[in-house]
Tab-separated table of C-alpha atoms and ligand atoms in Angstrom:
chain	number	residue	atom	x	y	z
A	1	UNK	CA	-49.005	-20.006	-7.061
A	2	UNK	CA	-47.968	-22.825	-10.232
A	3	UNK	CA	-45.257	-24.995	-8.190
A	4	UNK	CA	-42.990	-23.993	-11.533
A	5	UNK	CA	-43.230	-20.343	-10.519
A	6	UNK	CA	-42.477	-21.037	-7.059
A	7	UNK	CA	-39.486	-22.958	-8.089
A	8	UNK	CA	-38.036	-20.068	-10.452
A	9	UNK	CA	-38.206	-17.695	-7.835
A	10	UNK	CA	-36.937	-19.674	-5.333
A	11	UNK	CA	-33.706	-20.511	-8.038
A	12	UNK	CA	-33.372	-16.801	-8.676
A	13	UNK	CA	-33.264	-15.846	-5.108
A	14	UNK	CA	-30.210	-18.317	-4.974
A	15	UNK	CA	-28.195	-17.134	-7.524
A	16	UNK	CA	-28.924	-13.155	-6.125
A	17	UNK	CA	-27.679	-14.506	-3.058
A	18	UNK	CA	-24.806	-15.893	-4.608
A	19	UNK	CA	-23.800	-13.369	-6.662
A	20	UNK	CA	-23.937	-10.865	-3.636
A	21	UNK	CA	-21.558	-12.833	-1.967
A	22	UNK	CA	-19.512	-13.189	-4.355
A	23	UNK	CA	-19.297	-9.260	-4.445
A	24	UNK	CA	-15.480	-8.702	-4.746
A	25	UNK	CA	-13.952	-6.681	-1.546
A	26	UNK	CA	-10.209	-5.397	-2.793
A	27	UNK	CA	-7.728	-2.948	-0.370
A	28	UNK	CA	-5.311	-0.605	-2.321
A	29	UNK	CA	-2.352	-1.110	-0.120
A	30	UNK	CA	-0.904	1.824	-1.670
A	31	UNK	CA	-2.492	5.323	-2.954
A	32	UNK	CA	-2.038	9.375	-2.536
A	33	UNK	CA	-5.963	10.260	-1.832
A	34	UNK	CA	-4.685	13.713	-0.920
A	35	UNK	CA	-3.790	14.265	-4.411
A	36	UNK	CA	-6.849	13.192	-5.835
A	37	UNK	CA	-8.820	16.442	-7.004
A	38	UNK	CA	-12.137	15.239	-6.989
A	39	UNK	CA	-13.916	13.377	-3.315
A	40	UNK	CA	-16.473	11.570	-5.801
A	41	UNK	CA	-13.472	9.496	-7.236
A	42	UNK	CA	-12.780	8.148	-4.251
A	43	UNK	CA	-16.565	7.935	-2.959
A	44	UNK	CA	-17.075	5.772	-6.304
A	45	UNK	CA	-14.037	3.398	-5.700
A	46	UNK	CA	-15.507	2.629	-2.485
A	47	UNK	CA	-18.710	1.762	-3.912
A	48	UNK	CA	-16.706	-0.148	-6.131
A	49	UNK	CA	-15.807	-2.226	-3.626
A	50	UNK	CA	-12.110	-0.920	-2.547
A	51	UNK	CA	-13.688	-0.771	1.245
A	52	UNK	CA	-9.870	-0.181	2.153
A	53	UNK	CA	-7.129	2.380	1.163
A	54	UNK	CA	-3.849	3.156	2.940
A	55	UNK	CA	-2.912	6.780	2.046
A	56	UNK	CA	0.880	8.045	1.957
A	57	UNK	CA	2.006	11.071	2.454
A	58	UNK	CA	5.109	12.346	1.236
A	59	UNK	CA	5.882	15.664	2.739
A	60	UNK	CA	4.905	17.910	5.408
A	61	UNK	CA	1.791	19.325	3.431
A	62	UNK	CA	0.548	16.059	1.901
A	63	UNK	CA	1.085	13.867	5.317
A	64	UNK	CA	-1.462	16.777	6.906
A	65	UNK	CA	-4.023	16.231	4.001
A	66	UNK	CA	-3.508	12.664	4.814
A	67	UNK	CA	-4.736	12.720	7.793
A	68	UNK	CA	-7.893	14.956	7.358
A	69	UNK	CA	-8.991	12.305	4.465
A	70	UNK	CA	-7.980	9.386	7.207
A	71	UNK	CA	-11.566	8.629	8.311
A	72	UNK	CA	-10.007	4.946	10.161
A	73	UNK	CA	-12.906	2.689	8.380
A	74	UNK	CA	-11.856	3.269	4.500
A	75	UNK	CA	-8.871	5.226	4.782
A	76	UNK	CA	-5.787	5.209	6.641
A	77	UNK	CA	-2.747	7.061	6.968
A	78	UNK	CA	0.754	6.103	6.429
A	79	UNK	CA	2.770	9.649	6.925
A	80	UNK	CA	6.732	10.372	5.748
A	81	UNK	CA	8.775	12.151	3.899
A	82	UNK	CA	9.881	10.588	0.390
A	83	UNK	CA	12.911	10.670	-1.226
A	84	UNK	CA	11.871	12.726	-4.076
A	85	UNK	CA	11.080	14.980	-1.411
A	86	UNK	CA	13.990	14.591	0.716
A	87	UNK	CA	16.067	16.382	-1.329
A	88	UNK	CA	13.832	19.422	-2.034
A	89	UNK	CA	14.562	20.304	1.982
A	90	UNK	CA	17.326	22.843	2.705
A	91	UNK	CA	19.970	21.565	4.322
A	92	UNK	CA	19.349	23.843	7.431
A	93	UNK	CA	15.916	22.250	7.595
A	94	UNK	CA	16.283	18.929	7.475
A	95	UNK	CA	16.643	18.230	10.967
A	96	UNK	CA	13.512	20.173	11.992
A	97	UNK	CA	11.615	18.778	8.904
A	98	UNK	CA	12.164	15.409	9.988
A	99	UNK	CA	11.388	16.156	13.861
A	100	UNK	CA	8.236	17.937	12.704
A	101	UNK	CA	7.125	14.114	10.623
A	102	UNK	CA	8.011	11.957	13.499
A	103	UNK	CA	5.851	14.378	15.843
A	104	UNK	CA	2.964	14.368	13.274
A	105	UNK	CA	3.247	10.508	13.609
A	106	UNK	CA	3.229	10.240	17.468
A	107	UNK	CA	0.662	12.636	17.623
A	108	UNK	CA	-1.881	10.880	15.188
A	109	UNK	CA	-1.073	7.291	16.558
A	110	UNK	CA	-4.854	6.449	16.276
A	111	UNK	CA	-5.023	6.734	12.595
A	112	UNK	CA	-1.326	6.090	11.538
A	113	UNK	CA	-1.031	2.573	10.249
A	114	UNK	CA	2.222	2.969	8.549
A	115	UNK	CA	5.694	4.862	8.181
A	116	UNK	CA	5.387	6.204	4.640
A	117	UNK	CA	6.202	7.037	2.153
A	118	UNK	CA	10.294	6.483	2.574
A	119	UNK	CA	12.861	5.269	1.407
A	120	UNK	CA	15.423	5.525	-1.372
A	121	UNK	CA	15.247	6.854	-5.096
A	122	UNK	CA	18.621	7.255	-7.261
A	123	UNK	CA	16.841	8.727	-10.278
A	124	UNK	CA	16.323	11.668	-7.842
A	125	UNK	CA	19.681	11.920	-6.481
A	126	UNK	CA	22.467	12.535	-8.866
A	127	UNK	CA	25.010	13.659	-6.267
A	128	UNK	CA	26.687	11.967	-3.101
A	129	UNK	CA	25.334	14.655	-0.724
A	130	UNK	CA	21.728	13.994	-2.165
A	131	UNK	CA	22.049	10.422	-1.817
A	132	UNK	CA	23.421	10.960	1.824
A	133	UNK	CA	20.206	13.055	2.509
A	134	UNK	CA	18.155	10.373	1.453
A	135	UNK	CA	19.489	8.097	3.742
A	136	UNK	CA	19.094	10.571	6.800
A	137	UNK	CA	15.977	10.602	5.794
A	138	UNK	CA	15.446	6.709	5.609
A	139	UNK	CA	16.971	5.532	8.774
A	140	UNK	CA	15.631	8.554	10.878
A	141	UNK	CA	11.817	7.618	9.562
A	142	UNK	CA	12.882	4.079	10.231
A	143	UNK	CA	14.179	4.359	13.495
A	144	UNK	CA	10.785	5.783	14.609
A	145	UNK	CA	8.879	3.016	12.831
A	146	UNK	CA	10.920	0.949	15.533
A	147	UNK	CA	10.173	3.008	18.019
A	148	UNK	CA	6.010	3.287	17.503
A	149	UNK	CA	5.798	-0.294	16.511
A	150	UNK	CA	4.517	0.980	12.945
A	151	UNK	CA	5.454	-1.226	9.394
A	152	UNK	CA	7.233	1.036	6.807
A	153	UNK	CA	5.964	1.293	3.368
A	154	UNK	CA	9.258	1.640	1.539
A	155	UNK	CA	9.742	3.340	-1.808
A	156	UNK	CA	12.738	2.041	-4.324
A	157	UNK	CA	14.144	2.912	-7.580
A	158	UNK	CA	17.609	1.843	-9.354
A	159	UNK	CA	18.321	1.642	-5.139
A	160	UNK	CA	16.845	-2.226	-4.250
A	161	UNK	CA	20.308	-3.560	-2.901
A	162	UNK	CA	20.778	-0.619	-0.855
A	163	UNK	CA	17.189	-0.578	0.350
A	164	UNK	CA	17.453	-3.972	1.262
A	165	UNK	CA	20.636	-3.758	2.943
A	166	UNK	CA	19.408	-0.596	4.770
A	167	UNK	CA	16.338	-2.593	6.061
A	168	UNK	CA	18.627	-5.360	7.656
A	169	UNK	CA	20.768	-2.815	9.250
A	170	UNK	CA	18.442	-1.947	11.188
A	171	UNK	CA	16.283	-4.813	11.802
A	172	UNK	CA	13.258	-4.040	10.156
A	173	UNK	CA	10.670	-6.788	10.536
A	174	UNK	CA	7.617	-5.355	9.540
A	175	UNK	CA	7.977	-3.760	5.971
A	176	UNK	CA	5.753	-3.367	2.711
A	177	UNK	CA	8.228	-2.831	-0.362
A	178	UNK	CA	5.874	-0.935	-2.232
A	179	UNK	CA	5.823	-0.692	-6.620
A	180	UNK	CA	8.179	-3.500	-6.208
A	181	UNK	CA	10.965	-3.398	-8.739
A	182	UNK	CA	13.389	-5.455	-7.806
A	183	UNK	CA	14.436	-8.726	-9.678
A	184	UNK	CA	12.894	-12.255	-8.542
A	185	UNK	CA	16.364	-12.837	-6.427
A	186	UNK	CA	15.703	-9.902	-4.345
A	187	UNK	CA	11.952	-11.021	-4.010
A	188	UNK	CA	12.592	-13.781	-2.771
A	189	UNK	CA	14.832	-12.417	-0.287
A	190	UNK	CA	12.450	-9.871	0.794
A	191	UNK	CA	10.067	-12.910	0.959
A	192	UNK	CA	12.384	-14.894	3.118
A	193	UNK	CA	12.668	-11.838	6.056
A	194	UNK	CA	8.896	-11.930	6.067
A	195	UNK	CA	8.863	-8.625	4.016
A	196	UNK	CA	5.280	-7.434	1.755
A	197	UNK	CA	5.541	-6.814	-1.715
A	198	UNK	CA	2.971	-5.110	-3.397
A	199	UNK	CA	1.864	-4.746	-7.341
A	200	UNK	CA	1.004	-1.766	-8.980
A	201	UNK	CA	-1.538	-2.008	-11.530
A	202	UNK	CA	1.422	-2.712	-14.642
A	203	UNK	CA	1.787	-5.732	-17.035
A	204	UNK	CA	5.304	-6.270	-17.123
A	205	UNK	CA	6.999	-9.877	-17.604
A	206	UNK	CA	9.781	-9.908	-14.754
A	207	UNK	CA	6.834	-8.737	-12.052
A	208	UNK	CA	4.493	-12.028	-13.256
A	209	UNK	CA	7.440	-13.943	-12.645
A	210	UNK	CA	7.567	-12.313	-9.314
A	211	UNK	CA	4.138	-13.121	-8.821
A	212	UNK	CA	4.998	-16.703	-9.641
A	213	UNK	CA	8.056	-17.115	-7.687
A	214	UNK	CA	6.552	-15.363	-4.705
A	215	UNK	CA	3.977	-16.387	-1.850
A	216	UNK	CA	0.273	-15.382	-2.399
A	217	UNK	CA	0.753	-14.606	1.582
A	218	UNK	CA	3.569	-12.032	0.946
A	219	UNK	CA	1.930	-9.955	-2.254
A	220	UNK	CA	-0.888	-7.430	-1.573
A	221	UNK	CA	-2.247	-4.603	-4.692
A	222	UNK	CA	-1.895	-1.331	-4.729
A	223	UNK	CA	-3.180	1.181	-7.280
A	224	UNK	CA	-0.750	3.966	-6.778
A	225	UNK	CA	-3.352	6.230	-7.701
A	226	UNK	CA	-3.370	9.238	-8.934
A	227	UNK	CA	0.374	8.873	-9.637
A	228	UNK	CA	0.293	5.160	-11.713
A	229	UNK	CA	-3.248	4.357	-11.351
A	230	UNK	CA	-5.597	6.826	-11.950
A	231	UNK	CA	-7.885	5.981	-9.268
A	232	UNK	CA	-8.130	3.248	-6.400
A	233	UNK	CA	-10.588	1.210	-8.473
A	234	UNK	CA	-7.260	0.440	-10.583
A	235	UNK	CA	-6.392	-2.197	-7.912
A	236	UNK	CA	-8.804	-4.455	-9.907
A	237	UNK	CA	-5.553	-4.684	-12.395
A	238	UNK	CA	-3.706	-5.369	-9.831
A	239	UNK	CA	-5.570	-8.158	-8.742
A	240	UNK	CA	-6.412	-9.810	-11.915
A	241	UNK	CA	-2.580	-9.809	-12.655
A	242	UNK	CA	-2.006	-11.526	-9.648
A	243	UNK	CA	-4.545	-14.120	-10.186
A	244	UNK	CA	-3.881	-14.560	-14.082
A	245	UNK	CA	-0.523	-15.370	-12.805
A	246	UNK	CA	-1.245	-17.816	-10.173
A	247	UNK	CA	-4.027	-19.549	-11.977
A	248	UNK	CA	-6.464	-18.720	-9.325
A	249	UNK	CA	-9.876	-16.806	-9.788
A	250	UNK	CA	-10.193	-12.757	-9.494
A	251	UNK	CA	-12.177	-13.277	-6.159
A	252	UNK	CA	-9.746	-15.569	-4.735
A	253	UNK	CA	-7.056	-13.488	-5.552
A	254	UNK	CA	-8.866	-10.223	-3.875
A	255	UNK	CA	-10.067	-11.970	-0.848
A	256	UNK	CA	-5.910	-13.062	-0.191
A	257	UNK	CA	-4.507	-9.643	-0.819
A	258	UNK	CA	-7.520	-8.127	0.658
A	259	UNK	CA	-6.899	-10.212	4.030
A	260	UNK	CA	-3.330	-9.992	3.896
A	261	UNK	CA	-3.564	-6.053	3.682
A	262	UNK	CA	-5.644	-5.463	6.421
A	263	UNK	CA	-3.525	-7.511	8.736
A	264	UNK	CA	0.003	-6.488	7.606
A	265	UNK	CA	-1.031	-2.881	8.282
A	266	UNK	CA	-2.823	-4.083	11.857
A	267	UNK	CA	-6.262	-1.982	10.753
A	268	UNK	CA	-8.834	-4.091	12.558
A	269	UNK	CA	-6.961	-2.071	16.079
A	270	UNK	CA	-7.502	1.382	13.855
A	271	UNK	CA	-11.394	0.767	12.971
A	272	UNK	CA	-13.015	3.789	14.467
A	273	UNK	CA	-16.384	2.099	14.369
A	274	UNK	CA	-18.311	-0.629	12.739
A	275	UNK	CA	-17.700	-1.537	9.185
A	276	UNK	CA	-20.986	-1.704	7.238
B	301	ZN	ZN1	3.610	6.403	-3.823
């Protein structure tokens, strides 16, 4: 074989090699699988490369779909009740309804990574007793977070303050403040209590300046998906946001949030078997 030939191939083999490992790895630290019609959407965001999705459920239906789709290797299961769903429950239910979520929790401890979706949402509440329910809601969700050792992936709109102070009431230590819509003063207070934010796949000016103003170490992405995103691939937005803003590259940028998803929600003690 010409030495030149040799050479080429040898050079090509390189850059395969590099560009394989360079293959981008992202985690949607946020997403509703259960809602997603179609299996091959998700089937092709894993080939994508999102090798990680944490699933919420938001009521007693979804957080069972959850966990069929949980398969502890690409998807995981964070199980609650929202607030937009908080206040669909009767009032006579709501004690049982929330009884019947904790037990779904303790009983599926293997694939549960998370307490969630909860947590407050004004735009849903218009009254004092719907607000109130909310809360019940909240703190008894929270309470067992405490109790299982699980994070909480909280939900917040027009409601940061009282999120926040909610959160410190009780103690929470390990909690992912997902769609983040706070300003950068309550950022950095979330960042200060060792709180996650994460970014939903949206330009918007005040969230780069959270991105600015906040630790790589305390931002993960999330895709939302199907509800803001319309699939988990959409984390790549996420991500390039992220990385835009920090003046880092797009792999740099996934391998951080990628990392710092994976151990905020504990998964390597989830993995059912080998990743590959
Ligand atoms: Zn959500």
């Amino acid at each position: 074989m010409p030495e030149k030939t040799l050479k080429r191939i040898v050079e090509e083999d390189r850059e395969r090699v590099t560009v394989e490992s360079q293959k981008v790895e992202y985690a949607d630290a946020h997403c509703h699988l259960d809602m997603i019609e179609d299996r091959e959407i998700i089937d092709r965001a894993i080939s994508h490369g999102v090798l990680t999705m944490v699933s919420n459920g938001v009521n007693a239906a979804t957080n069972k779909r959850t966990l069929e789709l949980c398969d502890k290797r690409r998807i995981f299961a964070a199980l609650g009740i929202d607030p937009e769903n908080a206040v669909k429950i009767p009032d006579d239910d709501l004690d049982s309804e929330i009884e019947a979520g904790i037990a779904m929790i303790k009983k599926n401890m293997d694939k549960v990574v998370s307490v969630g979706e909860i947590g407050l949402d004004y735009t849903k509440a218009r009254t004092f007793e719907l607000v109130a329910k909310q809360k019940t809601v909240f703190e008894r969700f929270l309470e067992a977070a405490k109790e299982l050792k699980l994070p909480v992936s909280v939900h917040s709109r027009n409601s940061m303050d009282e999120v926040l102070r909610i959160l410190e009431e009780h103690k929470m230590e390990r909690v992912h403040l997902h769609f983040f819509e706070g300003n950068v003063a309550q950022a950095k207070e979330a960042e200060r209590k060792g709180y996650m934010i994460s970014i939903p796949p949206i330009e918007s000016n005040k969230r780069r300046l959270i991105i600015k103003d906040v630790g790589i170490d305390h931002l993960m992405a999330e895709s939302d998906a199907p509800a803001v995103g319309a699939t988990p691939i959409d984390v790549e937005t996420s991500v390039r946001i992220v990385a835009e803003t920090k003046s880092i590259t797009i792999p740099r940028a996934a391998e951080a949030l990628t990392l710092n998803t994976k151990r905020f929600f504990n998964l390597q003690t989830k993995i059912g078997f080998m990743r590959g």
